[in-house]
Amino acid sequence: MFTKLCRPVPSINFRTVKCFCKPRQLNKYYNIIARANCSASSSFLCDKNVIFVAGLGDIGLDTSKELLKRDLKNLVILDRIDKPELVCELKELNPKTKVTFMPYDVTVPIAESKKLLKKIFDKLKCVDILINGAGILDDHKIEATIAVNYTGLVNTTTAIMDFWDIRKGGPGGIICNIGSVTGFNPITQVPVYSGSKAAVVNFTSSLAKLAHITGVTAYTVNPGITRTSLVAKFNSWLDVEPDVAELLLEHPTQSTKECATSFVKAIEKNKNGGLWFLDQGILEDIKWDKHWDPCI
């Protein structure tokens, strides 16, 4: 059993682990700590196997290009967008990295996600990082927004735990979830979208504090307003502001390339529990004020 502690868990606390006496398990915990506290350098991503959900989207595509500069071993892109020309473009950027595309809809049942992930693990044997990046912005589509932005992210994360959870003999892993600055402070005209991103932030923070149990570390990257097709035109909830997109774009924004550069820097920092704010060249780990703690 694990001792109940009222504290944040930025890293593994060996005193809470019953299987400490097992050398094989101990090595796993050391590997988790090394992974979670790896220094920020381009070499961190070198030779890594990465799964990128929605790696062909606006931010996703530029982030995939930035990742390829780090000499990954494998980049597996899971996306509902089937654009062979984009995949070919990525493959040509760095011949050292094997780029694979597999169609994936994050709204499928967990069982389907597990089947797809099993194919990937059977082929690669090891996956180091999962990036959950699927998202939509349209507060007319309430069920779809929650299904894609939150439920799909949770289900994909839950599915990969079958392969990573150290309690099942897995090696641990790293989860990078794409949130949004609206997860900190909402755009009030799109409360459904903003609420889904706040849910991502809370879910990921919980994952980070469970790392000493599961061996899986986690953090969020939270872009500011980025010039993408999502932001160019979208609907407000109950049409409370028909011109919400135009009004939003009157404020300073960032390009997808600016976002991607900061995105990959956050991945290289690899901070368990990080709440990364990405906006106009700024990369900052947000310090979240704690107003309540369950103490369990």
Coordinates of C-alpha atoms in Angstrom, one line a residue:
M1 CA 0.0 0.0 0.0
F2 CA 1.1 3.6 -0.4
T3 CA 1.3 6.0 2.5
K4 CA -1.2 8.9 2.2
L5 CA 0.7 12.1 1.8
C6 CA -0.5 15.7 1.7
R7 CA 2.1 17.1 -0.8
P8 CA 2.7 17.6 -4.4
V9 CA 4.6 14.8 -6.2
P10 CA 7.0 16.4 -8.7
S11 CA 9.1 13.2 -8.7
I12 CA 9.2 9.7 -7.3
N13 CA 9.2 9.2 -3.5
F14 CA 10.7 5.8 -3.0
R15 CA 9.6 5.7 0.6
T16 CA 6.0 5.2 -0.5
V17 CA 6.7 2.2 -2.8
K18 CA 6.2 -1.3 -1.5
C19 CA 8.2 -3.0 -4.3
F20 CA 11.3 -1.0 -3.4
C21 CA 13.0 -4.2 -2.4
K22 CA 12.9 -5.6 -5.9
P23 CA 16.0 -4.6 -7.9
R24 CA 14.2 -4.9 -11.3
Q25 CA 11.4 -2.5 -10.0
L26 CA 14.0 -0.2 -8.5
N27 CA 15.7 0.2 -11.9
K28 CA 12.4 1.2 -13.4
Y29 CA 12.0 3.9 -10.8
Y30 CA 15.5 5.2 -11.5
N31 CA 14.7 5.3 -15.2
I32 CA 11.5 7.3 -14.5
I33 CA 13.4 9.8 -12.4
A34 CA 16.1 10.2 -15.1
R35 CA 13.4 10.6 -17.7
A36 CA 11.5 13.2 -15.7
N37 CA 14.5 15.3 -14.7
C38 CA 16.5 15.1 -18.0
S39 CA 18.3 18.4 -18.7
A40 CA 16.9 20.6 -21.4
S41 CA 18.9 19.9 -24.5
S42 CA 18.3 18.8 -28.1
S43 CA 19.9 15.5 -27.3
F44 CA 17.0 14.6 -25.1
L45 CA 14.8 13.8 -28.1
C46 CA 17.5 12.1 -30.1
D47 CA 16.7 8.5 -30.9
K48 CA 13.3 8.7 -29.1
N49 CA 10.1 7.0 -30.3
V50 CA 7.2 9.5 -30.3
I51 CA 3.5 9.1 -31.0
F52 CA 1.9 12.4 -32.0
V53 CA -1.9 12.5 -32.1
A54 CA -3.0 15.2 -34.6
G55 CA 0.5 15.7 -35.8
L56 CA -0.8 17.0 -39.2
G57 CA -2.9 19.8 -37.9
D58 CA -1.9 23.5 -38.0
I59 CA 0.2 23.6 -34.8
G60 CA 0.8 19.8 -35.2
L61 CA 2.4 20.0 -38.6
D62 CA 4.9 22.7 -37.6
T63 CA 5.6 20.9 -34.3
S64 CA 6.2 17.7 -36.2
K65 CA 8.7 19.5 -38.4
E66 CA 10.4 20.9 -35.3
L67 CA 10.6 17.5 -33.7
L68 CA 12.3 16.1 -36.8
K69 CA 15.2 18.5 -36.3
R70 CA 16.0 16.6 -33.1
D71 CA 16.8 13.2 -34.8
L72 CA 14.0 11.2 -33.4
K73 CA 14.2 7.4 -34.1
N74 CA 10.5 7.2 -35.0
L75 CA 7.6 9.7 -35.3
V76 CA 4.3 8.0 -35.5
I77 CA 1.5 10.4 -36.5
L78 CA -2.1 9.4 -35.6
D79 CA -4.6 11.7 -37.3
R80 CA -8.0 11.7 -38.9
I81 CA -6.5 13.9 -41.6
D82 CA -5.2 11.7 -44.4
K83 CA -2.8 13.9 -46.4
P84 CA -0.1 11.7 -48.0
E85 CA 1.7 14.8 -49.4
L86 CA 2.2 16.2 -45.9
V87 CA 3.6 12.8 -44.7
C88 CA 5.9 12.7 -47.6
E89 CA 7.1 16.2 -46.9
L90 CA 7.9 15.2 -43.3
K91 CA 9.7 12.0 -44.4
E92 CA 12.0 14.1 -46.6
L93 CA 13.0 16.5 -43.8
N94 CA 15.1 14.1 -41.9
P95 CA 16.0 10.6 -43.3
K96 CA 17.4 9.6 -39.9
T97 CA 13.8 9.6 -38.5
K98 CA 11.2 7.0 -39.7
V99 CA 7.9 8.8 -40.1
T100 CA 4.8 6.7 -40.1
F101 CA 1.1 7.7 -40.5
M102 CA -1.8 5.8 -39.1
P103 CA -5.4 7.0 -39.3
Y104 CA -7.0 7.6 -35.9
D105 CA -10.2 9.2 -34.6
V106 CA -9.8 10.0 -30.9
T107 CA -13.6 9.6 -30.4
V108 CA -13.4 5.8 -30.9
P109 CA -13.9 3.5 -27.8
I110 CA -10.8 2.8 -25.6
A111 CA -10.7 -0.8 -26.9
E112 CA -10.1 0.5 -30.4
S113 CA -7.4 2.8 -29.2
K114 CA -5.7 -0.1 -27.4
K115 CA -5.7 -2.2 -30.6
L116 CA -4.0 0.5 -32.6
L117 CA -1.5 1.2 -29.8
K118 CA -0.7 -2.6 -29.6
K119 CA 0.2 -2.5 -33.3
I120 CA 2.6 0.4 -32.7
F121 CA 4.2 -1.2 -29.6
D122 CA 4.5 -4.6 -31.4
K123 CA 6.4 -2.8 -34.2
L124 CA 8.5 -0.4 -32.2
K125 CA 8.9 -2.4 -29.0
C126 CA 9.3 0.9 -27.1
V127 CA 7.4 4.3 -27.1
D128 CA 8.9 7.1 -25.1
I129 CA 6.5 10.0 -25.5
L130 CA 2.8 10.4 -26.3
I131 CA 1.6 13.8 -27.5
N132 CA -2.2 14.3 -27.4
G133 CA -3.0 17.2 -29.7
A134 CA -6.5 16.7 -31.1
G135 CA -8.8 19.6 -30.8
I136 CA -11.7 21.5 -32.2
L137 CA -13.1 25.0 -31.6
D138 CA -16.8 25.4 -32.2
D139 CA -19.2 26.0 -29.3
H140 CA -22.2 25.1 -31.5
K141 CA -20.8 21.5 -31.4
I142 CA -21.0 20.9 -27.6
E143 CA -20.8 17.1 -27.6
A144 CA -18.0 17.0 -30.3
T145 CA -16.0 19.6 -28.5
I146 CA -16.0 17.6 -25.2
A147 CA -15.5 14.3 -27.1
V148 CA -12.4 15.5 -29.0
N149 CA -10.8 18.0 -26.7
Y150 CA -11.2 16.0 -23.4
T151 CA -12.8 12.6 -23.6
G152 CA -10.6 11.5 -26.5
L153 CA -7.5 12.7 -24.8
V154 CA -8.4 10.9 -21.6
N155 CA -9.2 7.7 -23.5
T156 CA -6.0 7.7 -25.5
T157 CA -4.0 8.3 -22.3
T158 CA -5.9 5.5 -20.5
A159 CA -5.3 3.1 -23.4
I160 CA -1.5 3.6 -23.4
M161 CA -1.3 2.9 -19.7
D162 CA -1.7 -0.8 -20.6
F163 CA 1.7 -0.6 -22.1
W164 CA 3.4 1.9 -19.8
D165 CA 2.1 1.4 -16.3
I166 CA 4.9 0.0 -14.1
R167 CA 2.3 -1.9 -12.0
K168 CA 1.7 -4.0 -15.1
G169 CA 5.4 -4.5 -15.8
G170 CA 5.7 -1.5 -18.1
P171 CA 8.6 0.8 -18.4
G172 CA 6.8 4.1 -17.7
G173 CA 6.5 6.9 -20.2
I174 CA 5.9 10.6 -20.9
I175 CA 2.6 12.3 -21.8
C176 CA 2.5 15.7 -23.3
N177 CA -1.1 17.1 -23.5
I178 CA -1.9 20.2 -25.5
G179 CA -4.1 22.5 -23.4
S180 CA -4.7 26.2 -24.0
V181 CA -4.4 29.5 -22.2
T182 CA -8.1 29.3 -22.0
G183 CA -7.6 26.5 -19.5
F184 CA -6.2 29.2 -17.1
N185 CA -8.6 32.0 -17.9
P186 CA -11.6 31.3 -20.3
I187 CA -12.7 33.1 -23.4
T188 CA -16.1 33.7 -22.0
Q189 CA -17.9 33.6 -25.4
V190 CA -16.7 30.0 -25.9
P191 CA -17.3 28.4 -22.4
V192 CA -17.5 24.8 -23.8
Y193 CA -14.1 25.0 -25.5
S194 CA -12.6 26.8 -22.5
G195 CA -14.0 24.3 -20.1
S196 CA -12.7 21.4 -22.1
K197 CA -9.2 22.9 -21.9
A198 CA -9.5 23.5 -18.2
A199 CA -10.4 19.8 -17.8
V200 CA -7.2 18.9 -19.7
V201 CA -5.1 21.0 -17.4
N202 CA -6.6 19.4 -14.3
F203 CA -6.4 15.8 -15.7
T204 CA -2.8 16.3 -16.6
S205 CA -1.9 17.7 -13.2
S206 CA -3.4 14.7 -11.6
L207 CA -1.4 12.3 -13.9
A208 CA 1.8 14.1 -12.9
K209 CA 1.0 13.5 -9.2
L210 CA 0.3 9.8 -9.8
A211 CA 3.7 9.3 -11.5
H212 CA 5.1 7.6 -8.4
I213 CA 2.4 4.9 -8.8
T214 CA 2.2 4.5 -12.5
G215 CA 5.7 5.5 -13.7
V216 CA 4.1 7.8 -16.3
T217 CA 5.0 11.5 -16.1
A218 CA 2.9 14.3 -17.7
Y219 CA 2.7 18.0 -18.4
T220 CA 0.7 20.4 -20.5
V221 CA 1.7 22.8 -23.2
N222 CA -0.8 25.7 -23.4
P223 CA -0.5 27.9 -26.5
G224 CA -1.8 31.5 -26.5
I225 CA -3.9 32.6 -29.4
T226 CA -2.3 31.1 -32.5
R227 CA -3.1 31.9 -36.1
T228 CA -4.7 28.7 -37.3
S229 CA -7.7 27.6 -39.3
L230 CA -9.5 26.9 -35.9
V231 CA -9.2 30.5 -34.9
A232 CA -9.9 32.1 -38.3
K233 CA -13.7 31.4 -37.9
F234 CA -15.5 29.7 -35.1
N235 CA -18.9 29.9 -33.3
S236 CA -19.6 31.2 -29.9
W237 CA -21.9 29.4 -27.4
L238 CA -25.6 30.3 -28.2
D239 CA -24.2 33.0 -30.6
V240 CA -23.6 35.3 -27.7
E241 CA -21.0 37.0 -29.8
P242 CA -21.2 36.4 -33.6
D243 CA -18.0 38.2 -34.3
V244 CA -15.9 36.5 -31.6
A245 CA -13.2 35.3 -34.0
E246 CA -12.7 38.7 -35.5
L247 CA -12.6 40.3 -32.1
L248 CA -10.1 37.8 -30.8
L249 CA -7.8 38.3 -33.7
E250 CA -7.6 42.0 -33.0
H251 CA -5.3 41.1 -30.1
P252 CA -1.6 40.0 -30.5
T253 CA -1.3 36.5 -31.8
Q254 CA 1.5 34.0 -32.6
S255 CA 2.3 32.0 -35.7
T256 CA 2.2 28.2 -35.7
K257 CA 6.0 28.2 -36.2
E258 CA 6.5 30.4 -33.1
C259 CA 4.2 28.0 -31.2
A260 CA 6.0 24.9 -32.5
T261 CA 9.4 26.2 -31.5
S262 CA 8.3 26.8 -27.9
F263 CA 6.3 23.6 -27.9
V264 CA 9.4 21.4 -28.6
K265 CA 11.5 23.4 -26.1
A266 CA 8.9 22.5 -23.5
I267 CA 9.2 18.8 -24.5
E268 CA 12.9 19.0 -24.1
K269 CA 12.6 20.4 -20.6
N270 CA 10.6 17.4 -19.7
K271 CA 9.2 18.7 -16.4
N272 CA 6.7 16.4 -14.7
G273 CA 3.7 18.5 -13.8
G274 CA 4.8 21.4 -15.9
L275 CA 2.1 23.9 -16.9
W276 CA 3.8 25.5 -19.9
F277 CA 2.6 28.8 -21.3
L278 CA 3.5 29.3 -24.9
D279 CA 2.9 32.7 -26.5
Q280 CA 4.8 34.9 -28.9
G281 CA 8.1 33.4 -28.2
I282 CA 7.6 33.2 -24.5
L283 CA 7.9 29.8 -22.7
E284 CA 7.0 30.0 -19.1
D285 CA 6.1 27.3 -16.5
I286 CA 3.0 28.7 -14.8
K287 CA 2.8 28.5 -11.0
W288 CA -0.7 27.5 -10.1
D289 CA -2.1 28.9 -6.9
K290 CA -3.4 26.1 -4.6
H291 CA -6.6 27.1 -2.8
W292 CA -7.6 23.6 -1.7
D293 CA -5.9 20.2 -1.3
P294 CA -7.7 16.9 -0.8
C295 CA -4.7 15.6 1.3
I296 CA -4.9 12.0 0.1

